[in-house]
């Protein structure tokens, strides 16, 4: 509609608007535009005199200043003709404007990809074009805005070196860019096969190719990137060699210093070592204490970082827990144990990485565990490994296990993963709470066959988030008198739930509700249920054998419970876990369920006054009926008969009650009066 936008129905608070960098990609609405100069710092001036986009590079996009939106306090009288919502003028701020323009001057970046081999009297691998070193033609390059990730975002442009290794990206909009040498260049048969970036990445953008090489030093099989270049009109380096520039821009609009030197790799590398169970969680492999490697664990090798790189290889640990990735080109790698190894039925179900997090590849497996302690989408991974020929650790103890052909200093046998298997458990009882007091007592019985779901706070926010409730981490079914148990749990925060299917037709809990639920209009000590983390229940009841389930929406579940090693309740009465140490098992999370009663039924016109409903006698609608306890004084509920004279009081506890046809039904000029005006009770 002419560039207008709106975010409607917001809560009061502080907000910031952002135009993502993707809008500036080729073919997108802001391709070729930059933000206008002079961002407005207030939120009152309207769009005719105030532009709010901050004057920053579009590397990550363009953001506004912060707007403090408050009810009834927004600017009045600004042009709101494009507003399509229902809020009042004082609740709408239509001053958050963004201005962009196509700059009149453009910029360019380039220059050379060469083989830094010391040819013709030069010095090899010094990052300087010297001697008779030559450029490399046919190398594919891509240009990205800084902040855009290779393989995720769209490049601004791409080109191929020619004429002696030269390249250029011309007529660019001002901004921050980096040049990327694509990974395909390093494949067998391609111009940079078995080459790596020269040593010594230039950190500035002023030195030319004779003394400054800008490719990243880290060996990589995901390509090589330059540092960022902030290209601005009339501000670029002058007098560098631009003899190969074929465009029409002025010297100070062209930066021809983005150079890449490469050195031939004649040797390859290998990465390996050990996955083991570390019961004492110290990150040290101690076979003298009975620690052993874990056989059959899947190990994956990624090019670069696991979340942005490429999965290259997969293997499994041998009978002693060792693994090996051999005959690799030098490069940046990550080793990961995938998340599938920690799922149900897997070797490492529930396990966590040993507490130490070694990042030093020079230390061997006896003193250094390399698995990072936080799960990622790729699992538990090592830090980024810079695998460089003739630079790997030597003399590590497990080097003797290497069966390949590479030299010791080309083999890294130090990338180890220690894991701690959990020793926590959680249970315990689902029972029929006959007296609905929230306590397991008076000969009450457990309910078998109940499906139980367990959910976990995986992202460690302190609560089990709604999206973490989409799929249980474990399920089980009650047995042996209503008992359930989840074992092999890690410390953390959990929620236990009675699966909704239990309440479906044919399920074990049809007709049941949570103990002490809203029975006959009241709520007792156990609804909402006490937290399973509490040391005592309501009225001083012990934590065990009380009801921890509560009705939440359409399901019955506990609130969050925190499990900690050696800090759980001891001495529980119903102990169905003989394996876990008492102080690491929590067998107090119980669910009391109650099957309530209903009471009704009908108010009717007894035409023949015989006290019985005969054929043809109609029900009387809209009659007010009240329910009392047996004392006739304590009112519990009131309702009206339906169109056929029927009524029903649901969810009642076992006991004696009085139903009253209230006085108002027989009296005129009273609220809800007249439904039984002129009637009297049938003769009985």
XYZ file of C-alpha atoms in Angstrom:
684
model
C 0.000 0.000 0.000
C 2.837 2.412 -0.636
C 5.412 1.264 1.894
C 3.190 1.320 4.982
C 3.316 -1.311 7.747
C 1.798 -1.824 11.188
C 2.109 -4.066 14.258
C -1.255 -4.037 16.024
C -2.699 -5.072 19.412
C 0.616 -4.912 21.291
C 1.022 -4.908 25.041
C 2.454 -1.673 26.545
C 6.243 -1.790 26.721
C 9.471 -1.028 24.893
C 9.912 -2.155 21.295
C 12.477 -1.868 18.523
C 11.794 -2.267 14.821
C 14.227 -4.063 12.537
C 14.561 -4.405 8.764
C 16.410 -7.714 8.195
C 19.461 -7.823 5.971
C 17.678 -10.220 3.594
C 15.754 -7.214 2.213
C 19.039 -5.984 0.710
C 19.826 -9.235 -1.106
C 19.844 -9.318 -4.908
C 16.344 -9.033 -6.301
C 14.834 -7.968 -2.972
C 12.974 -4.674 -2.354
C 15.996 -2.789 -0.932
C 18.627 -4.168 -3.296
C 20.868 -1.221 -4.173
C 19.599 1.057 -1.377
C 21.222 2.431 1.792
C 19.628 4.026 4.843
C 19.092 7.776 4.827
C 21.395 9.893 6.959
C 20.112 11.225 10.288
C 18.072 8.784 12.362
C 15.367 10.444 14.463
C 15.908 9.717 18.144
C 12.396 10.563 19.304
C 9.102 8.764 18.798
C 6.861 11.789 18.450
C 7.733 13.438 15.137
C 5.754 12.056 12.235
C 6.997 10.622 9.003
C 7.124 13.951 7.199
C 10.092 15.229 9.221
C 11.616 12.282 11.087
C 13.341 9.127 9.831
C 14.025 6.494 12.508
C 16.392 4.024 10.833
C 19.771 4.129 12.569
C 22.679 5.159 10.360
C 24.488 1.825 10.448
C 25.843 -0.594 7.901
C 23.272 -3.075 6.627
C 25.554 -5.959 7.706
C 22.866 -7.179 10.074
C 19.999 -5.051 8.825
C 18.687 -1.665 9.938
C 17.061 -1.070 13.345
C 15.049 1.820 14.742
C 15.549 3.518 18.069
C 13.597 2.064 21.000
C 9.915 3.032 21.242
C 8.267 3.144 24.680
C 4.607 2.400 23.896
C 2.126 3.254 26.654
C -1.673 3.233 26.645
C -3.172 6.661 26.033
C 0.242 8.315 25.711
C 1.111 7.987 22.015
C 1.438 10.968 19.648
C -1.795 12.509 18.422
C -2.605 13.896 15.035
C 0.006 12.113 12.947
C -1.195 10.725 9.639
C -2.944 7.432 10.449
C -4.836 7.114 7.189
C -3.135 3.772 6.499
C -4.025 2.293 9.929
C -6.467 -0.603 9.572
C -6.970 -1.488 13.245
C -9.488 -0.461 15.900
C -7.321 1.333 18.508
C -7.709 5.028 19.334
C -5.301 7.702 18.106
C -3.643 7.973 21.550
C -2.880 4.236 21.506
C -1.298 4.224 18.028
C 2.205 5.432 17.177
C 2.543 5.906 13.425
C 5.884 7.739 13.461
C 8.335 4.827 13.092
C 9.594 5.486 9.594
C 12.515 4.140 7.564
C 14.038 6.017 4.630
C 16.337 4.481 2.005
C 17.950 5.906 -1.108
C 20.081 4.644 -4.004
C 23.543 6.206 -3.587
C 24.894 8.160 -6.529
C 28.404 6.723 -6.127
C 29.259 3.040 -6.045
C 32.252 1.044 -4.799
C 34.245 -2.016 -5.881
C 36.454 -4.658 -4.289
C 38.920 -7.195 -5.728
C 41.991 -8.367 -6.574
C 44.132 -11.519 -6.639
C 44.163 -15.240 -5.839
C 47.698 -16.628 -6.135
C 49.865 -19.628 -5.315
C 52.238 -18.632 -2.503
C 54.834 -21.297 -3.354
C 58.032 -19.212 -3.420
C 58.435 -19.638 -7.168
C 61.132 -17.667 -8.977
C 63.034 -16.620 -5.882
C 60.054 -15.793 -3.704
C 59.389 -16.977 -0.155
C 56.815 -19.731 0.217
C 53.869 -19.361 2.588
C 54.691 -15.816 3.682
C 51.415 -14.200 2.601
C 53.250 -11.932 0.146
C 53.231 -12.074 -3.648
C 56.944 -12.173 -4.432
C 59.455 -13.740 -6.805
C 57.708 -15.259 -9.805
C 54.637 -16.503 -7.925
C 51.582 -16.666 -10.200
C 47.856 -16.206 -9.892
C 45.304 -19.019 -9.992
C 42.627 -18.802 -12.678
C 39.245 -20.508 -12.511
C 38.739 -19.993 -8.761
C 35.101 -19.324 -7.821
C 34.476 -16.512 -5.333
C 31.355 -15.083 -3.739
C 30.736 -11.719 -2.100
C 28.670 -11.570 1.103
C 27.505 -8.752 3.303
C 29.192 -8.947 6.692
C 26.861 -10.704 9.106
C 25.432 -12.998 6.432
C 26.493 -16.607 6.943
C 27.879 -18.638 4.064
C 25.463 -21.398 3.140
C 22.597 -19.661 4.917
C 22.305 -16.200 3.379
C 22.417 -15.191 -0.267
C 25.666 -13.824 -1.731
C 25.571 -10.358 -3.253
C 27.505 -11.530 -6.289
C 29.843 -14.247 -7.534
C 32.690 -14.388 -10.021
C 35.640 -16.503 -11.233
C 39.302 -15.478 -11.328
C 40.863 -14.931 -14.738
C 43.784 -13.227 -16.465
C 46.322 -14.397 -13.896
C 44.152 -14.929 -10.813
C 42.429 -11.536 -10.794
C 38.794 -10.870 -9.859
C 36.557 -7.914 -9.075
C 33.100 -7.123 -7.698
C 32.079 -3.831 -9.266
C 29.413 -1.102 -8.822
C 28.467 -2.176 -5.286
C 26.333 -0.222 -2.858
C 28.409 1.118 0.020
C 28.570 -1.169 3.057
C 30.527 -3.943 4.758
C 31.430 -7.014 2.710
C 33.660 -10.070 2.788
C 34.939 -12.276 -0.028
C 34.578 -16.046 0.194
C 36.539 -18.683 -1.708
C 33.964 -21.423 -2.232
C 34.662 -24.951 -0.888
C 34.147 -26.472 -4.337
C 37.513 -24.971 -5.338
C 39.292 -27.410 -2.992
C 37.772 -30.614 -4.386
C 39.916 -33.016 -6.393
C 40.376 -31.765 -9.948
C 39.631 -28.132 -9.025
C 42.139 -25.238 -9.097
C 42.799 -25.288 -5.312
C 42.679 -29.045 -4.690
C 44.884 -29.838 -1.662
C 45.752 -26.170 -1.126
C 45.387 -24.235 2.123
C 45.377 -20.533 2.890
C 48.785 -18.899 3.333
C 49.985 -18.150 6.839
C 49.261 -14.663 8.168
C 45.837 -13.163 7.464
C 45.970 -9.417 6.912
C 43.669 -7.627 9.336
C 43.472 -4.309 7.477
C 42.046 -3.343 4.120
C 44.705 -0.884 3.054
C 47.770 -3.000 2.237
C 47.921 -4.259 -1.311
C 48.706 -7.736 -2.563
C 52.440 -7.273 -2.465
C 52.521 -7.310 1.339
C 49.182 -8.434 2.673
C 47.198 -11.659 2.275
C 43.591 -11.529 3.505
C 42.436 -15.158 3.543
C 41.615 -16.662 6.951
C 44.496 -18.803 8.263
C 42.314 -21.561 9.730
C 42.434 -24.586 7.478
C 38.969 -25.309 6.251
C 37.037 -27.575 3.955
C 34.116 -25.175 3.963
C 35.992 -22.488 2.068
C 38.167 -19.512 2.977
C 36.817 -16.065 3.842
C 38.472 -12.674 3.987
C 38.063 -10.215 6.826
C 35.284 -7.615 6.484
C 35.829 -4.622 4.221
C 33.883 -1.434 4.995
C 33.540 0.030 1.518
C 32.604 3.731 1.385
C 32.635 6.147 -1.584
C 35.643 8.470 -1.775
C 37.250 6.667 1.177
C 39.041 3.650 -0.292
C 42.778 3.154 -0.495
C 44.446 4.899 -3.414
C 47.537 4.128 -5.453
C 47.352 0.344 -5.038
C 47.856 -1.575 -8.255
C 44.558 -1.356 -10.139
C 45.977 -2.164 -13.561
C 43.604 -5.116 -13.879
C 40.481 -3.153 -12.865
C 38.102 -3.032 -15.830
C 35.395 -0.790 -14.370
C 34.758 2.951 -14.475
C 34.868 3.971 -10.788
C 37.382 6.422 -9.323
C 40.473 5.093 -7.544
C 39.166 6.120 -4.099
C 35.966 4.124 -4.695
C 37.849 0.912 -5.506
C 39.570 -1.374 -2.991
C 41.890 -3.782 -4.766
C 43.600 -5.216 -1.686
C 41.449 -8.326 -0.998
C 44.011 -10.969 -1.873
C 44.199 -14.722 -1.215
C 47.412 -16.731 -1.154
C 47.398 -20.538 -1.094
C 49.995 -23.199 -0.333
C 49.962 -26.789 -1.597
C 49.328 -29.438 1.036
C 51.426 -32.511 0.356
C 50.460 -34.311 3.574
C 47.170 -35.357 5.176
C 45.962 -35.612 8.761
C 43.953 -37.915 11.050
C 41.711 -37.286 14.080
C 40.586 -39.735 16.765
C 40.377 -41.150 19.999
C 38.140 -42.276 22.877
C 34.534 -42.286 24.165
C 34.229 -43.528 27.746
C 32.023 -43.548 30.836
C 33.405 -41.207 33.497
C 31.568 -42.134 36.730
C 33.457 -39.660 38.922
C 32.878 -36.811 36.421
C 36.454 -35.513 36.489
C 37.169 -35.645 32.748
C 40.126 -37.994 33.226
C 40.189 -41.497 31.775
C 41.144 -43.752 34.686
C 41.138 -47.441 33.695
C 42.801 -48.237 37.044
C 39.483 -47.204 38.657
C 37.483 -49.444 36.364
C 36.602 -46.796 33.778
C 36.213 -48.249 30.289
C 35.609 -47.143 26.728
C 32.119 -47.452 25.291
C 31.712 -49.629 22.184
C 29.287 -48.937 19.342
C 28.821 -45.194 19.854
C 28.250 -43.208 16.644
C 30.809 -40.425 16.110
C 30.440 -37.787 13.376
C 32.974 -35.490 11.713
C 31.926 -32.029 10.514
C 33.760 -29.601 8.290
C 34.020 -26.427 10.354
C 31.488 -25.659 13.068
C 28.797 -28.350 13.341
C 25.834 -25.968 13.102
C 27.087 -24.212 9.976
C 29.445 -26.774 8.445
C 28.944 -29.986 6.519
C 28.657 -33.510 7.919
C 31.540 -35.353 6.244
C 31.961 -38.763 7.854
C 30.424 -41.055 10.444
C 31.910 -44.023 12.286
C 31.393 -46.083 15.439
C 33.678 -46.681 18.373
C 35.484 -50.035 18.480
C 35.154 -52.565 21.357
C 37.497 -50.426 23.465
C 35.683 -47.147 22.758
C 38.157 -45.749 20.209
C 37.316 -44.073 16.875
C 39.362 -42.711 13.961
C 38.883 -40.416 10.956
C 41.920 -40.959 8.728
C 43.498 -39.462 5.604
C 41.817 -36.049 5.879
C 42.900 -32.873 4.112
C 44.104 -30.224 6.508
C 41.206 -28.145 7.677
C 38.918 -26.999 10.448
C 36.865 -29.864 11.874
C 34.465 -30.646 14.702
C 33.850 -34.096 16.159
C 30.351 -34.760 17.540
C 28.385 -37.462 19.328
C 24.933 -36.977 17.694
C 21.751 -36.474 19.710
C 20.428 -39.841 18.529
C 22.965 -41.499 20.842
C 21.196 -39.985 23.863
C 17.623 -41.036 23.027
C 15.471 -43.883 24.231
C 17.179 -47.254 23.792
C 20.566 -45.695 22.971
C 23.879 -46.330 24.683
C 24.069 -42.866 26.228
C 20.414 -42.316 27.128
C 20.236 -39.519 29.668
C 24.028 -39.183 29.916
C 25.763 -35.811 30.175
C 29.234 -34.728 29.110
C 31.871 -34.848 31.848
C 32.174 -31.560 33.698
C 35.627 -30.517 32.392
C 35.596 -29.106 28.873
C 39.098 -29.354 27.440
C 39.914 -27.320 24.379
C 43.628 -28.049 24.150
C 44.458 -30.644 21.505
C 48.003 -30.924 22.810
C 46.834 -32.637 25.998
C 46.197 -36.351 25.826
C 43.186 -38.398 26.888
C 44.522 -39.098 30.355
C 44.056 -35.515 31.518
C 41.717 -33.808 29.057
C 38.087 -34.435 28.023
C 37.040 -32.464 24.932
C 33.251 -32.749 24.748
C 31.484 -29.440 25.275
C 28.994 -29.627 28.126
C 25.980 -28.159 26.332
C 23.853 -30.092 23.857
C 23.499 -28.516 20.408
C 21.479 -29.527 17.373
C 24.459 -31.697 16.406
C 24.777 -33.300 19.856
C 27.824 -33.080 22.130
C 30.715 -31.697 20.086
C 34.382 -30.893 20.450
C 35.693 -27.388 20.070
C 36.815 -26.420 16.564
C 39.961 -28.362 15.639
C 42.602 -26.773 13.399
C 44.077 -29.904 11.825
C 47.346 -28.820 10.205
C 50.018 -31.150 8.791
C 53.240 -31.283 10.789
C 51.525 -29.381 13.618
C 49.530 -32.014 15.500
C 50.428 -33.224 19.023
C 53.199 -35.782 19.241
C 53.812 -38.546 21.732
C 50.254 -38.862 23.035
C 49.784 -42.279 24.723
C 47.123 -43.538 22.344
C 49.192 -42.749 19.254
C 50.227 -46.404 19.404
C 46.623 -47.313 18.556
C 46.812 -45.439 15.233
C 46.824 -47.932 12.361
C 47.237 -45.502 9.458
C 50.275 -44.345 7.505
C 50.662 -40.705 8.580
C 53.417 -39.310 10.787
C 52.797 -38.667 14.478
C 52.716 -34.883 13.978
C 49.954 -35.314 11.382
C 47.727 -37.338 13.719
C 45.636 -35.931 16.587
C 44.679 -38.776 18.940
C 43.489 -36.529 21.788
C 39.834 -35.747 20.960
C 38.110 -37.615 23.774
C 34.557 -37.686 25.123
C 33.777 -38.611 28.721
C 30.171 -39.114 29.821
C 28.425 -39.421 33.151
C 25.512 -41.805 33.264
C 22.688 -40.532 35.447
C 21.773 -42.115 38.755
C 18.469 -40.352 39.478
C 14.945 -41.759 39.422
C 11.411 -40.402 39.837
C 8.103 -42.061 40.791
C 5.689 -43.187 42.283
C 1.921 -43.826 42.819
C -1.435 -43.339 41.069
C -4.317 -44.265 43.394
C -8.103 -44.182 43.809
C -8.648 -41.520 46.475
C -11.999 -42.794 47.716
C -12.511 -40.039 50.292
C -11.025 -37.301 48.090
C -8.760 -35.974 50.826
C -5.573 -35.936 48.717
C -3.895 -38.559 50.921
C -3.216 -42.235 50.309
C -4.902 -43.815 53.352
C -7.748 -45.948 54.719
C -6.976 -48.977 52.582
C -7.177 -47.112 49.262
C -5.774 -48.939 46.210
C -3.450 -48.008 43.367
C -4.648 -47.982 39.747
C -2.715 -50.115 37.241
C -2.438 -49.563 33.488
C -2.185 -45.754 33.643
C 0.057 -44.246 30.928
C 2.481 -41.691 32.435
C 4.447 -39.055 30.482
C 7.683 -37.379 31.601
C 8.773 -33.970 30.274
C 12.075 -32.159 30.873
C 13.435 -28.619 30.849
C 15.969 -29.289 28.083
C 16.938 -25.657 27.499
C 17.558 -25.055 31.232
C 15.319 -21.979 31.473
C 14.056 -23.074 34.886
C 10.645 -24.175 33.623
C 9.330 -26.810 31.243
C 8.303 -24.596 28.319
C 5.150 -25.242 26.259
C 7.167 -26.469 23.259
C 8.987 -28.909 25.566
C 5.552 -30.366 26.384
C 4.975 -31.416 22.763
C 6.744 -34.733 23.177
C 7.587 -36.655 26.371
C 11.192 -37.692 26.969
C 9.996 -40.966 28.518
C 6.731 -42.831 29.076
C 5.781 -45.682 31.376
C 2.674 -47.457 32.698
C 1.625 -48.036 36.297
C 1.732 -51.605 37.604
C 1.975 -53.627 40.829
C -0.595 -51.538 42.639
C -0.466 -48.231 40.738
C 3.306 -47.713 40.915
C 5.390 -46.064 38.170
C 9.107 -45.295 37.864
C 11.411 -43.309 35.564
C 15.081 -44.296 35.931
C 18.418 -43.147 34.487
C 17.480 -39.481 34.774
C 19.934 -36.595 34.762
C 19.709 -33.722 37.237
C 17.205 -31.172 36.014
C 13.624 -29.953 36.083
C 10.781 -32.297 35.142
C 6.988 -32.472 34.859
C 4.976 -35.706 35.162
C 1.627 -36.022 33.360
C -1.224 -38.500 33.201
C -1.632 -39.031 29.464
C -5.046 -37.721 28.277
C -5.805 -41.082 26.642
C -6.259 -42.563 30.134
C -9.570 -40.707 30.383
C -10.954 -41.860 27.021
C -13.607 -44.554 26.730
C -12.092 -47.844 27.823
C -9.193 -46.129 29.605
C -8.267 -46.857 33.225
C -9.279 -43.372 34.420
C -12.666 -42.885 32.758
C -14.828 -40.779 35.061
C -11.992 -39.772 37.389
C -10.894 -36.244 38.294
C -7.910 -34.993 40.279
C -8.252 -35.359 44.052
C -9.662 -32.331 45.864
C -10.629 -30.766 42.538
C -13.448 -28.222 42.337
C -15.951 -30.570 43.990
C -19.389 -29.063 44.326
C -18.073 -25.531 44.035
C -15.212 -25.814 46.547
C -11.454 -26.169 46.215
C -9.496 -28.038 48.867
C -5.918 -28.374 50.070
C -4.818 -30.433 47.064
C -6.136 -28.371 44.167
C -4.065 -26.616 43.053
C -1.732 -29.404 44.076
C 1.283 -28.738 46.294
C 4.624 -28.548 44.547
C 6.438 -31.898 44.578
C 9.510 -29.909 45.646
C 7.863 -28.880 48.942
C 9.247 -30.546 52.061
C 5.761 -30.776 53.594
C 2.285 -30.819 52.126
C -0.780 -28.796 53.179
C -1.535 -28.757 56.905
C 1.863 -30.288 57.654
C 1.224 -33.566 55.829
C 4.359 -35.489 54.923
C 5.619 -35.016 51.368
C 5.072 -38.698 50.506
C 1.705 -40.287 49.628
C -0.045 -36.983 48.972
C -1.574 -35.791 45.715
C 0.768 -33.779 43.457
C -1.433 -33.756 40.355
C -3.616 -30.850 39.361
C -6.007 -30.127 36.529
C -4.319 -27.880 33.956
C -6.466 -27.192 30.898
C -7.704 -30.653 29.874
C -4.959 -32.745 31.484
C -3.727 -33.685 34.947
C -0.043 -33.096 35.590
C 2.373 -32.093 38.323
C 4.094 -28.762 38.622
C 7.869 -28.682 38.050
C 10.024 -30.927 40.223
C 13.796 -30.414 40.508
C 15.965 -33.532 40.760
C 19.443 -33.252 42.295
C 22.031 -35.920 42.965
C 22.144 -37.034 46.612
C 19.552 -34.413 47.629
C 16.256 -36.286 47.228
C 13.891 -37.406 50.033
C 14.833 -40.593 51.837
C 12.796 -43.297 53.502
C 9.777 -43.258 51.166
C 7.209 -45.885 52.152
C 6.524 -47.314 48.687
C 10.061 -47.858 47.381
C 9.850 -49.529 43.963
C 13.440 -48.656 42.952
C 15.962 -50.962 44.634
C 18.803 -49.939 42.279
C 19.099 -46.159 42.735
C 20.626 -44.805 45.967
C 17.894 -43.573 48.311
C 19.116 -39.956 48.321
C 19.043 -39.853 44.493
C 15.538 -41.275 44.032
C 12.399 -39.201 44.464
C 9.456 -41.547 45.019
C 7.031 -38.927 46.303
C 5.348 -37.667 43.121
C 1.907 -39.217 43.531
C -1.446 -38.731 41.822
C -4.681 -39.068 43.758
C -7.789 -39.507 41.595
C -11.418 -39.406 42.588
C -14.518 -40.666 40.802
C -17.262 -38.132 41.698
C -21.036 -38.643 41.983
C -23.927 -36.909 40.238
C -27.397 -36.079 41.602
C -30.589 -35.148 39.667
C -33.197 -35.457 37.983
C -36.498 -33.775 36.971
C -39.197 -31.278 37.930
C -42.502 -32.077 36.164
C -46.197 -31.199 36.019
C -47.951 -34.093 37.792
C -51.274 -33.761 35.963
C -53.031 -36.540 37.908
C -51.277 -35.749 41.222
C -50.164 -39.343 41.777
C -46.475 -38.591 42.505
C -45.285 -40.480 39.423
C -44.205 -39.337 35.978
C -46.820 -40.693 33.625
C -46.843 -40.637 29.854
C -47.624 -37.189 28.524
C -46.782 -35.296 31.708
C -44.404 -32.464 30.744
C -41.236 -31.293 32.459
C -41.158 -27.752 33.864
C -38.335 -25.537 32.554
C -36.433 -22.709 34.288
C -37.145 -23.967 37.804
C -34.427 -22.905 40.264
C -33.031 -25.884 42.213
C -30.444 -25.617 45.027
C -28.176 -28.245 46.579
C -27.314 -28.288 50.299
C -25.289 -30.486 52.586
C -27.262 -32.795 54.873
C -27.704 -30.010 57.441
C -29.980 -28.211 54.994
C -28.133 -24.953 55.710
C -24.836 -25.146 53.796
C -25.583 -24.370 50.146
C -23.234 -25.969 47.623
C -24.681 -25.051 44.238
C -27.778 -23.817 42.415
C -29.026 -24.259 38.852
C -32.136 -24.175 36.640
C -34.007 -26.996 34.970
C -33.623 -27.371 31.220
C -36.402 -27.198 28.620
C -37.641 -30.657 29.653
C -37.421 -30.040 33.375
C -34.183 -31.954 33.975
C -31.345 -30.872 36.294
C -28.100 -32.463 37.465
C -25.439 -31.619 40.055
C -22.114 -33.156 39.027
C -18.734 -33.834 40.681
C -20.089 -34.553 44.151
C -18.243 -36.350 46.918
C -19.832 -39.378 48.559
C -22.214 -38.220 51.289
C -25.748 -37.022 52.112
C -27.338 -34.009 50.425
C -30.610 -32.046 50.360
C -32.154 -30.730 47.116
C -34.507 -27.754 47.447
C -37.100 -26.395 45.066
C -36.451 -22.811 46.104
C -39.113 -20.432 47.367
C -38.629 -17.946 44.550
C -40.233 -20.371 42.104
C -43.646 -19.930 43.792
C -43.686 -16.183 44.418
C -44.390 -13.292 42.061
C -42.332 -10.120 42.019
C -39.130 -11.917 43.053
C -35.968 -12.492 41.023
C -36.278 -15.669 38.913
C -39.912 -15.889 40.051
C -42.896 -17.482 38.459
C -41.616 -20.799 37.159
C -43.957 -22.615 39.603
C -46.442 -19.826 40.321
C -49.773 -21.519 41.116
C -48.179 -24.970 41.608
C -47.885 -27.005 44.781
C -46.062 -30.266 45.540
C -47.672 -33.466 44.298
C -49.469 -35.671 46.776
C -47.161 -38.525 47.865
